[in-house]
PDB file of C-alpha atoms in Angstrom:
ATOM      1  CA  MET T   1     109.972  -8.120  70.143  1.00  0.00           C
ATOM      2  CA  GLU T   2     113.418  -6.594  69.750  1.00  0.00           C
ATOM      3  CA  ARG T   3     112.427  -3.538  71.828  1.00  0.00           C
ATOM      4  CA  ARG T   4     111.291  -5.793  74.662  1.00  0.00           C
ATOM      5  CA  ASP T   5     114.638  -7.635  74.644  1.00  0.00           C
ATOM      6  CA  GLU T   6     116.507  -4.312  74.775  1.00  0.00           C
ATOM      7  CA  ALA T   7     114.445  -3.223  77.789  1.00  0.00           C
ATOM      8  CA  PHE T   8     115.148  -6.542  79.508  1.00  0.00           C
ATOM      9  CA  ASP T   9     118.865  -6.264  78.753  1.00  0.00           C
ATOM     10  CA  ASP T  10     118.948  -2.714  80.129  1.00  0.00           C
ATOM     11  CA  THR T  11     117.169  -3.769  83.321  1.00  0.00           C
ATOM     12  CA  VAL T  12     119.514  -6.711  83.869  1.00  0.00           C
ATOM     13  CA  LEU T  13     122.581  -4.573  83.137  1.00  0.00           C
ATOM     14  CA  ARG T  14     121.453  -1.813  85.513  1.00  0.00           C
ATOM     15  CA  ALA T  15     120.519  -4.251  88.292  1.00  0.00           C
ATOM     16  CA  SER T  16     123.820  -6.105  87.945  1.00  0.00           C
ATOM     17  CA  GLY T  17     125.770  -2.861  87.963  1.00  0.00           C
ATOM     18  CA  ALA T  18     123.957  -1.648  91.065  1.00  0.00           C
ATOM     19  CA  LEU T  19     124.495  -4.957  92.840  1.00  0.00           C
ATOM     20  CA  PHE T  20     128.235  -4.899  92.160  1.00  0.00           C
ATOM     21  CA  LEU T  21     128.472  -1.230  93.182  1.00  0.00           C
ATOM     22  CA  PHE T  22     126.743  -2.062  96.470  1.00  0.00           C
ATOM     23  CA  GLY T  23     129.208  -4.954  96.811  1.00  0.00           C
ATOM     24  CA  ILE T  24     132.125  -2.519  96.559  1.00  0.00           C
ATOM     25  CA  ALA T  25     130.582  -0.421  99.333  1.00  0.00           C
ATOM     26  CA  LEU T  26     129.969  -3.472 101.531  1.00  0.00           C
ATOM     27  CA  ILE T  27     133.486  -4.871 101.155  1.00  0.00           C
ATOM     28  CA  HIS T  28     135.045  -1.529 102.025  1.00  0.00           C
ATOM     29  CA  PHE T  29     132.665  -1.097 104.957  1.00  0.00           C
ATOM     30  CA  LEU T  30     133.846  -4.445 106.342  1.00  0.00           C
ATOM     31  CA  ASP T  31     137.450  -3.176 106.262  1.00  0.00           C
ATOM     32  CA  PHE T  32     136.639   0.429 107.239  1.00  0.00           C
ATOM     33  CA  PHE T  33     137.137   0.221 111.007  1.00  0.00           C
ATOM     34  CA  SER T  34     140.495  -1.544 110.808  1.00  0.00           C
ATOM     35  CA  LYS T  35     141.697   1.135 108.365  1.00  0.00           C
ATOM     36  CA  LEU T  36     140.372   3.840 110.679  1.00  0.00           C
ATOM     37  CA  ALA T  37     142.716   2.565 113.390  1.00  0.00           C
ATOM     38  CA  GLU T  38     145.696   1.945 111.050  1.00  0.00           C
ATOM     39  CA  THR T  39     145.610   4.764 108.489  1.00  0.00           C
ATOM     40  CA  PRO T  40     142.787   7.282 108.939  1.00  0.00           C
ATOM     41  CA  TYR T  41     143.221   8.853 105.488  1.00  0.00           C
ATOM     42  CA  VAL T  42     142.628   5.454 103.853  1.00  0.00           C
ATOM     43  CA  ALA T  43     139.467   5.093 105.972  1.00  0.00           C
ATOM     44  CA  ALA T  44     138.351   8.531 104.756  1.00  0.00           C
ATOM     45  CA  LEU T  45     138.929   7.413 101.154  1.00  0.00           C
ATOM     46  CA  TYR T  46     136.930   4.255 101.914  1.00  0.00           C
ATOM     47  CA  GLY T  47     134.096   6.442 103.227  1.00  0.00           C
ATOM     48  CA  LEU T  48     134.153   8.528 100.058  1.00  0.00           C
ATOM     49  CA  LEU T  49     134.215   5.372  97.930  1.00  0.00           C
ATOM     50  CA  MET T  50     131.251   3.922  99.835  1.00  0.00           C
ATOM     51  CA  ALA T  51     129.218   7.101  99.356  1.00  0.00           C
ATOM     52  CA  VAL T  52     130.046   7.312  95.645  1.00  0.00           C
ATOM     53  CA  THR T  53     129.325   3.652  94.891  1.00  0.00           C
ATOM     54  CA  VAL T  54     126.044   3.607  96.827  1.00  0.00           C
ATOM     55  CA  GLY T  55     125.005   6.838  95.103  1.00  0.00           C
ATOM     56  CA  ALA T  56     125.900   5.508  91.659  1.00  0.00           C
ATOM     57  CA  GLY T  57     124.133   2.222  92.406  1.00  0.00           C
ATOM     58  CA  LEU T  58     120.967   4.026  93.480  1.00  0.00           C
ATOM     59  CA  ALA T  59     121.123   6.223  90.380  1.00  0.00           C
ATOM     60  CA  LEU T  60     121.350   3.109  88.205  1.00  0.00           C
ATOM     61  CA  VAL T  61     118.332   1.555  89.909  1.00  0.00           C
ATOM     62  CA  LEU T  62     116.210   4.702  89.889  1.00  0.00           C
ATOM     63  CA  SER T  63     117.083   6.301  86.562  1.00  0.00           C
ATOM     64  CA  GLY T  64     119.743   4.393  84.667  1.00  0.00           C
ATOM     65  CA  ALA T  65     121.534   7.697  84.071  1.00  0.00           C
ATOM     66  CA  ARG T  66     124.619   7.538  81.908  1.00  0.00           C
ATOM     67  CA  ALA T  67     126.485   9.597  84.507  1.00  0.00           C
ATOM     68  CA  ALA T  68     125.989   6.788  87.043  1.00  0.00           C
ATOM     69  CA  TRP T  69     127.843   4.398  84.734  1.00  0.00           C
ATOM     70  CA  TYR T  70     130.671   6.908  84.296  1.00  0.00           C
ATOM     71  CA  VAL T  71     130.965   7.599  88.027  1.00  0.00           C
ATOM     72  CA  GLY T  72     130.664   3.949  89.063  1.00  0.00           C
ATOM     73  CA  GLY T  73     133.112   2.725  86.436  1.00  0.00           C
ATOM     74  CA  LEU T  74     135.655   5.429  87.235  1.00  0.00           C
ATOM     75  CA  ALA T  75     135.386   4.809  90.988  1.00  0.00           C
ATOM     76  CA  ALA T  76     135.905   1.071  90.472  1.00  0.00           C
ATOM     77  CA  ALA T  77     138.858   1.580  88.113  1.00  0.00           C
ATOM     78  CA  LEU T  78     140.575   4.033  90.466  1.00  0.00           C
ATOM     79  CA  THR T  79     140.036   1.643  93.364  1.00  0.00           C
ATOM     80  CA  ILE T  80     141.728  -1.158  91.412  1.00  0.00           C
ATOM     81  CA  VAL T  81     144.684   1.166  90.760  1.00  0.00           C
ATOM     82  CA  ALA T  82     144.875   2.054  94.472  1.00  0.00           C
ATOM     83  CA  TYR T  83     144.737  -1.636  95.405  1.00  0.00           C
ATOM     84  CA  VAL T  84     147.591  -2.494  93.043  1.00  0.00           C
ATOM     85  CA  MET T  85     149.625   0.426  94.386  1.00  0.00           C
ATOM     86  CA  SER T  86     148.997  -0.684  97.981  1.00  0.00           C
ATOM     87  CA  ARG T  87     150.281  -4.161  97.135  1.00  0.00           C
ATOM     88  CA  THR T  88     153.311  -3.091  95.081  1.00  0.00           C
ATOM     89  CA  THR T  89     154.827   0.243  96.128  1.00  0.00           C
ATOM     90  CA  GLY T  90     152.626   0.815  99.153  1.00  0.00           C
ATOM     91  CA  LEU T  91     150.650   3.944  99.963  1.00  0.00           C
ATOM     92  CA  PRO T  92     151.948   6.892 102.024  1.00  0.00           C
ATOM     93  CA  ASN T  93     152.216   5.808 105.674  1.00  0.00           C
ATOM     94  CA  SER T  94     150.796   2.422 104.679  1.00  0.00           C
ATOM     95  CA  THR T  95     153.312  -0.184 103.572  1.00  0.00           C
ATOM     96  CA  GLY T  96     151.961  -3.135 105.558  1.00  0.00           C
ATOM     97  CA  ASP T  97     150.024  -4.561 102.611  1.00  0.00           C
ATOM     98  CA  ILE T  98     152.937  -4.737 100.174  1.00  0.00           C
ATOM     99  CA  GLY T  99     152.921  -8.240  98.711  1.00  0.00           C
ATOM    100  CA  ASN T 100     149.663  -9.171 100.474  1.00  0.00           C
ATOM    101  CA  TRP T 101     147.830 -10.412  97.361  1.00  0.00           C
ATOM    102  CA  HIS T 102     145.973 -13.288  99.062  1.00  0.00           C
ATOM    103  CA  GLU T 103     143.715 -11.339 101.425  1.00  0.00           C
ATOM    104  CA  PRO T 104     140.135 -12.585 100.818  1.00  0.00           C
ATOM    105  CA  LEU T 105     138.494  -9.140 101.074  1.00  0.00           C
ATOM    106  CA  GLY T 106     141.015  -7.775  98.597  1.00  0.00           C
ATOM    107  CA  GLN T 107     140.293 -10.543  96.115  1.00  0.00           C
ATOM    108  CA  ALA T 108     136.543 -10.052  96.507  1.00  0.00           C
ATOM    109  CA  ALA T 109     137.010  -6.315  95.996  1.00  0.00           C
ATOM    110  CA  LEU T 110     138.990  -6.871  92.803  1.00  0.00           C
ATOM    111  CA  PHE T 111     136.239  -9.152  91.507  1.00  0.00           C
ATOM    112  CA  VAL T 112     133.371  -6.713  92.070  1.00  0.00           C
ATOM    113  CA  GLU T 113     135.403  -3.702  90.949  1.00  0.00           C
ATOM    114  CA  GLY T 114     136.438  -5.502  87.770  1.00  0.00           C
ATOM    115  CA  ALA T 115     132.816  -6.455  87.146  1.00  0.00           C
ATOM    116  CA  VAL T 116     131.739  -2.815  87.499  1.00  0.00           C
ATOM    117  CA  VAL T 117     134.430  -1.687  85.052  1.00  0.00           C
ATOM    118  CA  VAL T 118     133.301  -4.305  82.509  1.00  0.00           C
ATOM    119  CA  LEU T 119     129.584  -3.572  82.993  1.00  0.00           C
ATOM    120  CA  SER T 120     130.009   0.198  82.824  1.00  0.00           C
ATOM    121  CA  THR T 121     132.135  -0.071  79.683  1.00  0.00           C
ATOM    122  CA  THR T 122     129.522  -2.358  78.131  1.00  0.00           C
ATOM    123  CA  ALA T 123     126.590  -0.120  79.109  1.00  0.00           C
ATOM    124  CA  LEU T 124     128.292   3.010  77.808  1.00  0.00           C
ATOM    125  CA  ALA T 125     129.243   1.287  74.540  1.00  0.00           C
ATOM    126  CA  ILE T 126     125.648   0.113  74.051  1.00  0.00           C
ATOM    127  CA  ASP T 127     124.400   3.636  74.785  1.00  0.00           C
ATOM    128  CA  LEU T 128     126.888   5.157  72.350  1.00  0.00           C
ATOM    129  CA  ARG T 129     125.836   2.717  69.642  1.00  0.00           C
ATOM    130  CA  ALA T 130     122.148   3.470  70.275  1.00  0.00           C
ATOM    131  CA  ARG T 131     122.780   7.220  70.104  1.00  0.00           C
ATOM    132  CA  ALA T 132     124.656   6.795  66.824  1.00  0.00           C
ATOM    133  CA  ARG T 133     121.570   5.093  65.327  1.00  0.00           C
ATOM    134  CA  MET T 134     119.199   7.911  66.370  1.00  0.00           C
ATOM    135  CA  PRO T 135     118.167  10.539  63.848  1.00  0.00           C
ATOM    136  CA  ARG T 136     119.764  13.902  64.620  1.00  0.00           C
ATOM    137  CA  SER T 137     116.427  15.565  65.407  1.00  0.00           C
ATOM    138  CA  VAL T 138     115.678  12.999  68.116  1.00  0.00           C
ATOM    139  CA  ASP T 139     119.209  13.133  69.516  1.00  0.00           C
ATOM    140  CA  SER T 140     119.066  16.931  69.843  1.00  0.00           C
ATOM    141  CA  GLN T 141     115.835  16.750  71.863  1.00  0.00           C
ATOM    142  CA  ILE T 142     117.157  14.321  74.480  1.00  0.00           C
ATOM    143  CA  GLY T 143     116.895  15.871  77.883  1.00  0.00           C
ATOM    144  CA  GLU T 144     114.365  18.549  76.947  1.00  0.00           C
ATOM    145  CA  SER T 145     111.416  18.742  79.318  1.00  0.00           C
ATOM    146  CA  ARG T 146     108.916  20.177  76.802  1.00  0.00           C
ATOM    147  CA  PRO T 147     108.271  19.378  73.185  1.00  0.00           C
ATOM    148  CA  ARG T 148     109.493  21.954  70.677  1.00  0.00           C
ATOM    149  CA  ARG T 149     106.971  24.160  68.928  1.00  0.00           C
ATOM    150  CA  SER T 150     106.811  23.892  65.212  1.00  0.00           C
ATOM    151  CA  VAL T 151     108.013  26.951  63.324  1.00  0.00           C
ATOM    152  CA  THR T 152     105.051  26.726  60.940  1.00  0.00           C
ATOM    153  CA  ALA T 153     102.397  26.477  63.658  1.00  0.00           C
TER     154      ALA T 153
END
């Protein structure tokens, strides 16, 4: 029964992570064209962010790869840092958003980005704990495509 609960938890965690990653991409897509007109380099960063978050979200759905959690969590955390910088000191050639903390898209972005950071941290902590419980022989075989041959055989 415990194994079934772990599988359910993993599925829910991965689906939630993917949904929030897609949310990050959607929110930045909605603001993309205005940034393209105002500050093209910010629009280019938005495009990169959209590609990374969609890719990480798809990787979570299709494989649940640990790397997807790392990439998604890092992208979300860096985006939060960029948002705070844009609202406090401003970005190069982009000071119009200084003090603009009440923009609805910005608040929605902070919500989904924060959720991705929390979910990725949780997923990676669970994975680390599970790996710590594995016997060394099993842990060393993770990722191998063929079973090892016995030395005595």
